[in-house]
Coordinates of C-alpha atoms and ligand atoms in Angstrom, one line a residue:
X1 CA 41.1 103.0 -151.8
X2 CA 39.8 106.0 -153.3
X3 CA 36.8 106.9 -151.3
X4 CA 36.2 105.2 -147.6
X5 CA 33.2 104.9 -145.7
X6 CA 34.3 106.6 -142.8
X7 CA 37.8 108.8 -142.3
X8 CA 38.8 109.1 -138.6
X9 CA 40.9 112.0 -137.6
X10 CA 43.0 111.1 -134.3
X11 CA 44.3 107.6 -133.0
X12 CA 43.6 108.6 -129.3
X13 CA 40.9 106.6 -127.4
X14 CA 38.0 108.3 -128.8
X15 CA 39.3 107.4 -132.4
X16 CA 40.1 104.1 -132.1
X17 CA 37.5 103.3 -130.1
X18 CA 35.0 104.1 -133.3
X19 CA 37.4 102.9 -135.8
X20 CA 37.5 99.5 -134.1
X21 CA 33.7 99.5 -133.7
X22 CA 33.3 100.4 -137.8
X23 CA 36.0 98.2 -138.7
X24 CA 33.9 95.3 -137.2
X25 CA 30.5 96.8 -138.5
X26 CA 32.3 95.8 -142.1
X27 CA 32.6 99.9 -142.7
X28 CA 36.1 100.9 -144.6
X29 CA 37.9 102.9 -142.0
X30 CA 41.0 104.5 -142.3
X31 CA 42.3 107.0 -138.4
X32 CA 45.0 109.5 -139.8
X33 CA 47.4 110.2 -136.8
X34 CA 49.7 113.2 -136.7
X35 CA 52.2 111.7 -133.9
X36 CA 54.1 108.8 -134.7
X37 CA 52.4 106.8 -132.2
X38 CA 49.1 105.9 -131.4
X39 CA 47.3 106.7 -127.9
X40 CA 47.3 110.4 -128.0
X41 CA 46.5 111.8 -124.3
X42 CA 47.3 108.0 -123.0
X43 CA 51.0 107.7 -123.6
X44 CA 53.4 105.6 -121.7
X45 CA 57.1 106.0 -121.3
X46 CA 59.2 102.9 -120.1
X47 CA 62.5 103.2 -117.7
X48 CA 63.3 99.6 -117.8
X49 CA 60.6 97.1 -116.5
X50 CA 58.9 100.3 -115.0
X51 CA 56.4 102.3 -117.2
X52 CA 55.5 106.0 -116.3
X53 CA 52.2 107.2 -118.1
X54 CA 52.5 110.8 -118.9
X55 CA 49.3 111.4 -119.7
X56 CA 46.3 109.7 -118.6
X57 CA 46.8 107.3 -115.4
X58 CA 43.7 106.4 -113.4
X59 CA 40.2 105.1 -113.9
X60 CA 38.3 107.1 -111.4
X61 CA 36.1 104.1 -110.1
X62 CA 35.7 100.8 -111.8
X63 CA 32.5 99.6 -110.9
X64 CA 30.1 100.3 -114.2
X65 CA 33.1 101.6 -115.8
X66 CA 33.5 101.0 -119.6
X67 CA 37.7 101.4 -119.5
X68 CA 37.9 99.1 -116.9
X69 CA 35.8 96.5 -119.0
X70 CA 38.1 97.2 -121.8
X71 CA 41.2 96.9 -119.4
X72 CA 39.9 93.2 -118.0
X73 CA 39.3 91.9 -121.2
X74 CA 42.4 92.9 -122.2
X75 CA 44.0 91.3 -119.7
X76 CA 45.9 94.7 -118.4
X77 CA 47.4 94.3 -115.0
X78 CA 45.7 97.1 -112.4
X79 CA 46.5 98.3 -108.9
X80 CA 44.2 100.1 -106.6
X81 CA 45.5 103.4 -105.9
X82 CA 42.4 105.0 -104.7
X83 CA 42.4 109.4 -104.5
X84 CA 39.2 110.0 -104.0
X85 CA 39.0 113.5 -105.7
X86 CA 40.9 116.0 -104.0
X87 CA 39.8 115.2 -100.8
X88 CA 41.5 116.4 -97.5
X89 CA 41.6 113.2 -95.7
X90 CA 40.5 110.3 -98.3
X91 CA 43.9 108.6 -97.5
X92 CA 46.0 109.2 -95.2
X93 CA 47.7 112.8 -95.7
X94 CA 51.0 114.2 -94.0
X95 CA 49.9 118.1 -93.8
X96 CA 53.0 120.7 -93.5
X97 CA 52.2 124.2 -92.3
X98 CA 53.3 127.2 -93.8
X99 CA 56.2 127.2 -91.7
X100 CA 57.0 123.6 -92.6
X101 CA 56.7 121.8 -89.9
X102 CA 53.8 118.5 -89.8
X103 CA 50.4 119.2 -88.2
X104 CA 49.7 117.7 -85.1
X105 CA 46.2 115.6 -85.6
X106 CA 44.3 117.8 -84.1
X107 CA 45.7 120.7 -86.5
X108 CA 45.2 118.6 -89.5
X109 CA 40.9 117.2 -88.2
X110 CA 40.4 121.1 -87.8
X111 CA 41.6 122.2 -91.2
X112 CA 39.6 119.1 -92.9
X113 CA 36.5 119.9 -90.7
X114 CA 36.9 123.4 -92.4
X115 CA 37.1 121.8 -95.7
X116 CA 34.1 119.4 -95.3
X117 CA 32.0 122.8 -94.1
X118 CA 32.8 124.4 -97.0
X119 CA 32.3 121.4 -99.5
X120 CA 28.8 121.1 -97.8
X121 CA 27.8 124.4 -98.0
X122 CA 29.0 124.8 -101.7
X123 CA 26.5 122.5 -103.8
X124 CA 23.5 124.9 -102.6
X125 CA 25.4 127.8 -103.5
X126 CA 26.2 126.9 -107.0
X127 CA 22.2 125.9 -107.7
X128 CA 21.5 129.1 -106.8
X129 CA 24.3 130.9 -108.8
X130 CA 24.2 132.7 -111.7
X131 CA 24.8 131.1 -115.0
X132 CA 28.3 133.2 -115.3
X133 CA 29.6 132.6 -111.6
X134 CA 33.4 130.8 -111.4
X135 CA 33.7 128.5 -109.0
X136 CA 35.9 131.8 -107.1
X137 CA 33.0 133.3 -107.0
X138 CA 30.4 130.8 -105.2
X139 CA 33.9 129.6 -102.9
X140 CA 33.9 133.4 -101.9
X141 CA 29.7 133.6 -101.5
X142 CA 30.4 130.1 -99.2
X143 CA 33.2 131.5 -97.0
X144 CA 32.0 135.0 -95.7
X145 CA 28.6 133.0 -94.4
X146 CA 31.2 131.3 -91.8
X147 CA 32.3 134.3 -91.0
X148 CA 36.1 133.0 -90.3
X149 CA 39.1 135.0 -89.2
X150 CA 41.6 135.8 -92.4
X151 CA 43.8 133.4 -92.1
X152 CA 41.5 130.7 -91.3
X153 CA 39.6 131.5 -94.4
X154 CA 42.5 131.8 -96.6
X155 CA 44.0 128.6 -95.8
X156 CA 40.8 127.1 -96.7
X157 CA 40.4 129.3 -100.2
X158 CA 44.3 128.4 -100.7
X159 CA 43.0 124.5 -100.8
X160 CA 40.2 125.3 -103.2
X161 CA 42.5 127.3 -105.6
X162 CA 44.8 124.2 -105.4
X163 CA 41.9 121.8 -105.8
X164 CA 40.7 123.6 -108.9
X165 CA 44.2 123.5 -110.5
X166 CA 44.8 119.8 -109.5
X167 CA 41.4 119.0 -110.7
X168 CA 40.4 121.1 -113.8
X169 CA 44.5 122.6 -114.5
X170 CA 42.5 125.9 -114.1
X171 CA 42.4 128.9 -112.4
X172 CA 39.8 129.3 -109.8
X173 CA 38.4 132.3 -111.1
X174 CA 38.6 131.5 -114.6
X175 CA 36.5 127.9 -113.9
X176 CA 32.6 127.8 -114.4
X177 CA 31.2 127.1 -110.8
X178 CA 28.4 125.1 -112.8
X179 CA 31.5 123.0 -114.2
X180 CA 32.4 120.5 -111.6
X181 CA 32.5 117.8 -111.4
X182 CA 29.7 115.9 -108.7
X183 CA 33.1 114.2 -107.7
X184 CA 31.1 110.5 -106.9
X185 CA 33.7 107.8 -107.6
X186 CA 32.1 104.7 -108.1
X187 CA 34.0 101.7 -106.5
X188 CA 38.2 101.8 -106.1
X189 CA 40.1 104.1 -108.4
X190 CA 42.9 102.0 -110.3
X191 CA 46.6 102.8 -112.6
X192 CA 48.1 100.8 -114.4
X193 CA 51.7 99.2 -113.7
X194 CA 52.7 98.2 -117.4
X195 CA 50.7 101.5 -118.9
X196 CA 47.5 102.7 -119.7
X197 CA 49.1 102.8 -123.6
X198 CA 48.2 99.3 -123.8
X199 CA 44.7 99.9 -123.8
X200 CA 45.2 101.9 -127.3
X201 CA 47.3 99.4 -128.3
X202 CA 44.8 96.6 -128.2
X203 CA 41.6 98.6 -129.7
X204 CA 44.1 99.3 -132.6
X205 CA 43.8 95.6 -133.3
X206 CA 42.7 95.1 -137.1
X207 CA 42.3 98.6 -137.5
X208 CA 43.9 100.5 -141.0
X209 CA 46.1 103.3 -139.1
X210 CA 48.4 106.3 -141.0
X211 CA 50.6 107.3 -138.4
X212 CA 52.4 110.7 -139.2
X213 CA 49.7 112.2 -141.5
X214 CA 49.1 115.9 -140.2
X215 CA 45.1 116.3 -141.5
X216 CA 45.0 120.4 -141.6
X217 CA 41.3 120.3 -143.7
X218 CA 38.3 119.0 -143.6
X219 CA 35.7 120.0 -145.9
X220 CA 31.9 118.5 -145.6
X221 CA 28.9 118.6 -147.9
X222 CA 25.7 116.5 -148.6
X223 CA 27.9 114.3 -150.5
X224 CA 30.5 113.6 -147.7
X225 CA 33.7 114.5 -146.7
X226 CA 37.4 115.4 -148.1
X227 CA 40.1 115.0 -145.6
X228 CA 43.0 116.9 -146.5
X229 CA 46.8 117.4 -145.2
X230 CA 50.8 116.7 -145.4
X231 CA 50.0 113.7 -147.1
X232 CA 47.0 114.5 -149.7
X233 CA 43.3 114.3 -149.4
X234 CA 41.5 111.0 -148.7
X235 CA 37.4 111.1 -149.0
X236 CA 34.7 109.4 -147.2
X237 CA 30.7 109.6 -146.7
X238 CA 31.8 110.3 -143.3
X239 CA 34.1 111.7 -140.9
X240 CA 35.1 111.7 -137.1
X241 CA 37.0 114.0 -135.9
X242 CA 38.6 113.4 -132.6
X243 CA 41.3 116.2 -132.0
X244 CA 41.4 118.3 -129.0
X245 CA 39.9 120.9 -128.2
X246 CA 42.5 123.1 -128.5
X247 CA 43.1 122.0 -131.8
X248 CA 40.0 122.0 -133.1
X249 CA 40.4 126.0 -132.6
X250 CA 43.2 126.3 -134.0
X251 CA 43.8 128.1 -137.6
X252 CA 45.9 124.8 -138.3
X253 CA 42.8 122.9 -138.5
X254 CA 40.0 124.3 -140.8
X255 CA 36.4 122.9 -141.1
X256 CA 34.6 124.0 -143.8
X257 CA 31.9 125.1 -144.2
X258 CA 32.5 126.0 -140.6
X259 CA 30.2 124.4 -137.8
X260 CA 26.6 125.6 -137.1
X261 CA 26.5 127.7 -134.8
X262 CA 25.4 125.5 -131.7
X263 CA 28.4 123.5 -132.2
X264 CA 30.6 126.1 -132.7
X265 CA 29.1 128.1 -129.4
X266 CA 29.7 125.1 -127.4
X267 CA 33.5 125.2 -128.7
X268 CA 33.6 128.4 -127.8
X269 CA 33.2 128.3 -124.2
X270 CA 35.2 125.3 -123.9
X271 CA 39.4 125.5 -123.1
X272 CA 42.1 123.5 -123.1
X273 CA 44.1 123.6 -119.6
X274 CA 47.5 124.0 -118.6
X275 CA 48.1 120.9 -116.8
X276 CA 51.7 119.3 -116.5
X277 CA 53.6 116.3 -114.7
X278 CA 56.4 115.7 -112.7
X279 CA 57.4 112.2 -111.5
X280 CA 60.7 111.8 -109.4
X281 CA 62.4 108.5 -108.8
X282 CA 64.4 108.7 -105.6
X283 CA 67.4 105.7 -104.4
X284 CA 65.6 105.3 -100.7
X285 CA 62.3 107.0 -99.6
X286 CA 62.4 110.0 -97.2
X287 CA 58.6 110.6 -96.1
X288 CA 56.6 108.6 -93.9
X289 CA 55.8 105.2 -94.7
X290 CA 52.0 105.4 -93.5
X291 CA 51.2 108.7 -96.1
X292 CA 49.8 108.2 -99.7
X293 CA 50.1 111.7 -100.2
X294 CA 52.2 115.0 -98.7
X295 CA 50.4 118.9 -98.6
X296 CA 52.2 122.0 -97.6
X297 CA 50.3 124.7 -96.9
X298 CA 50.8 128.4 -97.5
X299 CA 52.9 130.2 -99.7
X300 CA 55.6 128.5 -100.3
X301 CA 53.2 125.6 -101.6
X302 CA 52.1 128.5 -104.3
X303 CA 53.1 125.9 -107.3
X304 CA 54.2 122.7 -106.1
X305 CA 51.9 121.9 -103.3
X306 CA 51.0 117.7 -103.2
X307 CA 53.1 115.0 -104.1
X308 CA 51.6 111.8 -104.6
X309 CA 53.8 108.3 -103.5
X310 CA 53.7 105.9 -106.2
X311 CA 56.1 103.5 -104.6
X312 CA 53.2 100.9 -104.2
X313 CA 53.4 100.4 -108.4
X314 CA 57.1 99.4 -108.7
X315 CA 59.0 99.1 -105.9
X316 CA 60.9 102.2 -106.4
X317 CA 60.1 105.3 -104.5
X318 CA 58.3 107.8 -106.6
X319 CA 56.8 110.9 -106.4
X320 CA 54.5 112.7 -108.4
X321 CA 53.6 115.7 -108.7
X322 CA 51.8 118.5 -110.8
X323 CA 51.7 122.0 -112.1
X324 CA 48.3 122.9 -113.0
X325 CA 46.8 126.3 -114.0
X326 CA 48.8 129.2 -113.5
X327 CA 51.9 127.0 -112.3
X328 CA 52.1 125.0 -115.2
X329 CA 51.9 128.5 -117.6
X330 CA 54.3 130.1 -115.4
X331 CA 56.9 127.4 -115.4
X332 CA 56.2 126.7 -119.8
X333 CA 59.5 128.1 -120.8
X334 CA 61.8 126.2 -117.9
X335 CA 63.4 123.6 -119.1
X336 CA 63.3 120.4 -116.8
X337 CA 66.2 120.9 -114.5
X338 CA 64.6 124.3 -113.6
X339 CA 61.6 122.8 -112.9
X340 CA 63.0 119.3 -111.0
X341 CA 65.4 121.6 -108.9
X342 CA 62.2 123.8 -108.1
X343 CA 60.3 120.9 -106.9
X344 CA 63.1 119.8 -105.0
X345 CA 63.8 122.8 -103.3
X346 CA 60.3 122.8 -101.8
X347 CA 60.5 119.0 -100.7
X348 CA 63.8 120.1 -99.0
X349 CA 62.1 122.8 -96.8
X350 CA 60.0 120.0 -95.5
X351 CA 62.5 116.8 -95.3
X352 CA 65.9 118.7 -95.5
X353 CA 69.1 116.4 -96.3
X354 CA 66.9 113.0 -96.6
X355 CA 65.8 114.2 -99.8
X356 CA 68.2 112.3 -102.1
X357 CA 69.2 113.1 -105.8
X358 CA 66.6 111.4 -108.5
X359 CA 67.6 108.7 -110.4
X360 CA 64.6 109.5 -112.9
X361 CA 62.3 112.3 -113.3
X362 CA 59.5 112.9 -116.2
X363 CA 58.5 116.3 -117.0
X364 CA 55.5 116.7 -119.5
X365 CA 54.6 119.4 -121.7
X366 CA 51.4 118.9 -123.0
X367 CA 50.6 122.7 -123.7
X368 CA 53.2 122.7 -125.7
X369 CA 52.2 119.5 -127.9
X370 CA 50.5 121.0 -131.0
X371 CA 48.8 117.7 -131.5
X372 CA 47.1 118.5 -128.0
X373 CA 47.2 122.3 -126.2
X374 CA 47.2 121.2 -123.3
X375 CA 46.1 118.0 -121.3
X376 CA 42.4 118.1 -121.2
X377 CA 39.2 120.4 -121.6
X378 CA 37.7 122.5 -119.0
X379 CA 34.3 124.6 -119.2
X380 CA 34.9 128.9 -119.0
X381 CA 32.7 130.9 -116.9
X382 CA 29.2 131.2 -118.7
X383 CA 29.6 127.4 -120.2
X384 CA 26.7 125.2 -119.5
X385 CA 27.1 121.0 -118.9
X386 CA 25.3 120.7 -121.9
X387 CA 28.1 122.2 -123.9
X388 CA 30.0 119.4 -124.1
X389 CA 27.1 117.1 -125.9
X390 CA 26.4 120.2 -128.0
X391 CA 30.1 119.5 -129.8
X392 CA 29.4 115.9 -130.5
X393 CA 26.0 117.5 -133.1
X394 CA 26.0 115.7 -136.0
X395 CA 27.2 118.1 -138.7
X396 CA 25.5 117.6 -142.0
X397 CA 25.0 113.6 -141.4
X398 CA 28.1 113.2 -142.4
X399 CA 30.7 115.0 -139.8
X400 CA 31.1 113.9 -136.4
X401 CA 33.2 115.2 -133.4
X402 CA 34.3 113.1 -130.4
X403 CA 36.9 113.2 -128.0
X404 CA 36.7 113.6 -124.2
X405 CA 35.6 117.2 -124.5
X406 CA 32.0 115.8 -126.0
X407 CA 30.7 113.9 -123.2
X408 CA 28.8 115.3 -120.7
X409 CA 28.8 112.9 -118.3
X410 CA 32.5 112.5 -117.4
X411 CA 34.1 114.8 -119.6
X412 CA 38.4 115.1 -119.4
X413 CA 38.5 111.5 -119.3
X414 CA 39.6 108.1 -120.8
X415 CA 35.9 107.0 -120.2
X416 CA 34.5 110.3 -121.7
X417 CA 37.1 109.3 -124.8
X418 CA 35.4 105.8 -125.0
X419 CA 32.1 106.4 -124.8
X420 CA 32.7 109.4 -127.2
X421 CA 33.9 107.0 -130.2
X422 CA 31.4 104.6 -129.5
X423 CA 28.6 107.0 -130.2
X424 CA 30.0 108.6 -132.9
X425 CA 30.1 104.9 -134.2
X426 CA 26.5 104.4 -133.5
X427 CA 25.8 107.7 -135.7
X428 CA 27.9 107.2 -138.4
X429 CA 25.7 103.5 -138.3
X430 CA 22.6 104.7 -137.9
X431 CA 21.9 101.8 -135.2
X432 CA 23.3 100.8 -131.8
X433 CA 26.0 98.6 -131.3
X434 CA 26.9 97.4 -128.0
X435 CA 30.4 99.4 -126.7
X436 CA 31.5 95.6 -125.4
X437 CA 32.3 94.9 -129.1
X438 CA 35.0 97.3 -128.8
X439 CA 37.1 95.2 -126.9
X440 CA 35.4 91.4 -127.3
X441 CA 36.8 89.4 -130.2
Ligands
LIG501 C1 48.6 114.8 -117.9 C2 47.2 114.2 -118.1 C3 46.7 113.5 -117.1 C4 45.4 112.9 -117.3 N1 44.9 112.1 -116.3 C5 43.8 111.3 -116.5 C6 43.4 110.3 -115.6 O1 44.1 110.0 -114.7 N2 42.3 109.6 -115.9 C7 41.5 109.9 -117.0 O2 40.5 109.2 -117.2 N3 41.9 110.8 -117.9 C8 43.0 111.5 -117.7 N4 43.5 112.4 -118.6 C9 42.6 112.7 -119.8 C10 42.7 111.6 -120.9 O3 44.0 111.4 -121.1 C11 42.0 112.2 -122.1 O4 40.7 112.6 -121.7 C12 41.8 111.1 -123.2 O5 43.0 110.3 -123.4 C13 41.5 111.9 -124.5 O6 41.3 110.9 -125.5 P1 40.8 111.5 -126.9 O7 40.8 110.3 -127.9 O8 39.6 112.3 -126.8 O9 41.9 112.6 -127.4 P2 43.4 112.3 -127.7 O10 44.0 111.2 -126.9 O11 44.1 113.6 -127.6 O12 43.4 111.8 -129.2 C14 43.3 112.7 -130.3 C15 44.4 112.3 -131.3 O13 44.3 113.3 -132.4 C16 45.6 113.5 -132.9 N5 45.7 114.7 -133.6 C17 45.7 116.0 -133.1 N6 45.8 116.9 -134.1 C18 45.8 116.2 -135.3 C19 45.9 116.5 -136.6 N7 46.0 117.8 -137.0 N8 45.9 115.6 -137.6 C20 45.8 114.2 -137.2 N9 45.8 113.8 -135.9 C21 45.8 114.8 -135.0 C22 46.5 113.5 -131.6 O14 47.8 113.2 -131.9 C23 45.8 112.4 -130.8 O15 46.4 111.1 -131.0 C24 44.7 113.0 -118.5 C25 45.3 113.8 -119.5 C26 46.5 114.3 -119.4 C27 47.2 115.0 -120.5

């Protein structure tokens, strides 16, 4: 075809999620993927019958949620694994102190009474903040009104820098304290057993797709839009352009004329994270059979600090575990022995010889994927919510972005993705569509 109605850069979520809703509309459509496969962020790896998603896994409450309409209709299999944020005591948590040894009861409902003080005390704090305080900041402003001995206060700021890390895969200081996330859950958190990829797989249905087509250019005028790259220039009336943030920065990728300044403020203050996996199949399960989760505390828990048991998807006992912020930049140039001995030295301090050898592990690398910088979007001190609608501006009439970094509501998401490519559908249409015919037949 020589000239489309609409060009989409990106087979994640966002991406196909439009493309499937233009496709249907009647529109020619035509999503230009760098990787050869489709899914982007959501990509599942299979050992066997057992699937390990290395990027997204959860949807963080189903009731109302979009991806878990998608995921019914589509008839994917889902198990409740309910987190609850990073909440001290959710689920059920087995705390190790800084020497290693368990908390009694009454040692763990004292640190989590800490914890809920503090989470109470924050929200007021950070509506009263200043529009360029980090989340360090207002934690700090929170802490010296209890007035805590050190090492009572540390171990509480220690769970905050973790929580930041886990949450956002950024350091504390570096996080807007405006930028968190209200944390409300709607209804039970689920994963998927057979892989969240199957969700990309079915809204590719019926959609034209160019796997392995690095776009590098996209140029915009009244007229429309030229889309070049390794593979030659395609041109539409329209264009969405669902890359990550971190790419969208890049000098690979070059908009031009460049974006309007509101747009490209809003890209500004936005980053990508550092945010990394580690999943470690073991023969027979060491910890306790009651935990969904184990914490150390102090610091030898610096970097690897929670695992998470996943033995309730498979059979097999699993752990899971992450490097976020500075761990994850720290530990970028190991390669995946370092890093799975590293994590198993820790585990060892707390269940010695029990700890077997793995008979699988995962590593990811996301930061060092080019097609995504890192695993998802986070909002720098002196960002504003706003900032991620901002990006989604219509450019021109004729150049849209989307992606989960341009959704406001639940940005860093599979849902943010979603509802991203739908209304960057309902632009390039000019008229609603319902989101439902993204995954009804
Ligand atoms: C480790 C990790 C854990 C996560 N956990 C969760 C979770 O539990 N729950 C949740 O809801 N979300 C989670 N997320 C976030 C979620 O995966 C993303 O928000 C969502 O998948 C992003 O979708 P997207 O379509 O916006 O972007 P992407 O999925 O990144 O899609 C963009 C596409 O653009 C392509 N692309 C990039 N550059 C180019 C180029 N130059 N030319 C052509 N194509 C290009 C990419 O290959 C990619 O396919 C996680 C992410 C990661 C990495």
């Amino acid at each position: 075809m020589d000239r489309y109605d609409t060009i989409v850069v990106g087979a994640g979520v966002a991406g196909l999620t439009a493309a499937r809703l233009l496709t249907r509309a009647g529109r020619s459509v035509v999503v230009l993927e760098a990787r050869d496969r489709i899914g982007g962020r959501v990509w599942t790896v299979r050992d066997g019958d057992e699937a390990t998603d290395l990027g997204a896994s959860w949807i963080h409450g189903v009731d109302g949620s979009p991806v878990a309409a998608a995921a019914r209709a589509f008839e994917m299999p889902m198990t409740e694994f309910t987190v609850g944020g990073y909440q001290p005591d959710s689920r059920p948590i087995a705390y190790y102190g800084p020497a290693g040894s368990r908390l009694s009861e009454v040692e763990t409902a004292g640190f989590v009474d800490d914890i809920r003080a503090v989470d109470e005390a924050l929200p007021a704090v950070i509506e009263a903040s200043a529009p360029d305080a980090s989340y360090s900041d207002v934690a700090e402003q929170v802490l010296r009104t209890f007035g805590w001995d050190e090492a009572r206060a540390e171990r509480v700021r220690e769970y905050l820098r973790h929580r930041s890390e886990e949450q956002y895969g950024a350091w504390i200081g570096d996080l807007a304290a405006h930028g968190l996330d209200d944390d409300s859950i709607d209804g039970d958190e689920v994963v998927f057993p057979d892989g969240y990829d199957r969700l990309a797989e079915r809204l590719s249905d019926g959609v034209d797709l160019r796997l392995e087509h690095v776009v590098s250019h996209v140029r915009w005028d009244d007229d429309g839009v030229s889309v070049s790259g390794d593979r030659g220039t395609l041109t539409a009336a329209a264009a969405i352009v669902t890359v990550p943030v971190g790419v969208l920065r890049s000098s690979d990728f070059v908009i031009e004329p460049a974006l309007p300044a509101p747009v490209a403020g809003a890209l500004s203050r936005l980053e990508m994270n550092a945010f990394e996996k580690v999943f470690l199949r073991f023969p027979t399960r060491f910890w306790d059979d009651e935990v969904y989760a184990i914490r150390q505390q102090g610091p030898q828990g610096l970097w690897w600090h929670s695992w998470y048991d996943l033995t309730s998807l498979h059979g097999t006992p699993t752990l899971l575990t992450f490097a976020a912020g500075p761990a994850a930049r720290a530990i970028r140039d190991w390669d995946d022995a370092a890093v799975i001995d590293s994590v198993l030295s820790q585990l060892r301090r707390l269940y010695g010889h029990r700890v077997g050898v793995p008979t699988a592990v995962h590593v990811t690398h996301w930061q060092d994927d080019p097609y995504a910088r890192g695993s998802y979007a986070y909002m720098t001190v002196g960002s504003t919510t706003s900032d991620h609608d901002d990006l989604a501006t219509p450019v021109g009439g004729v150049l849209h972005l989307a992606g989960e970094a341009t959704w406001t509501d639940d940005p860093a998401t599979v849902t943010a993705a979603l509802c991203s490519g739908h209304r960057a559908a309902q632009n390039v249409l000019g008229r609603d569509v319902p989101i439902e015919d993204a995954w009804t037949d």
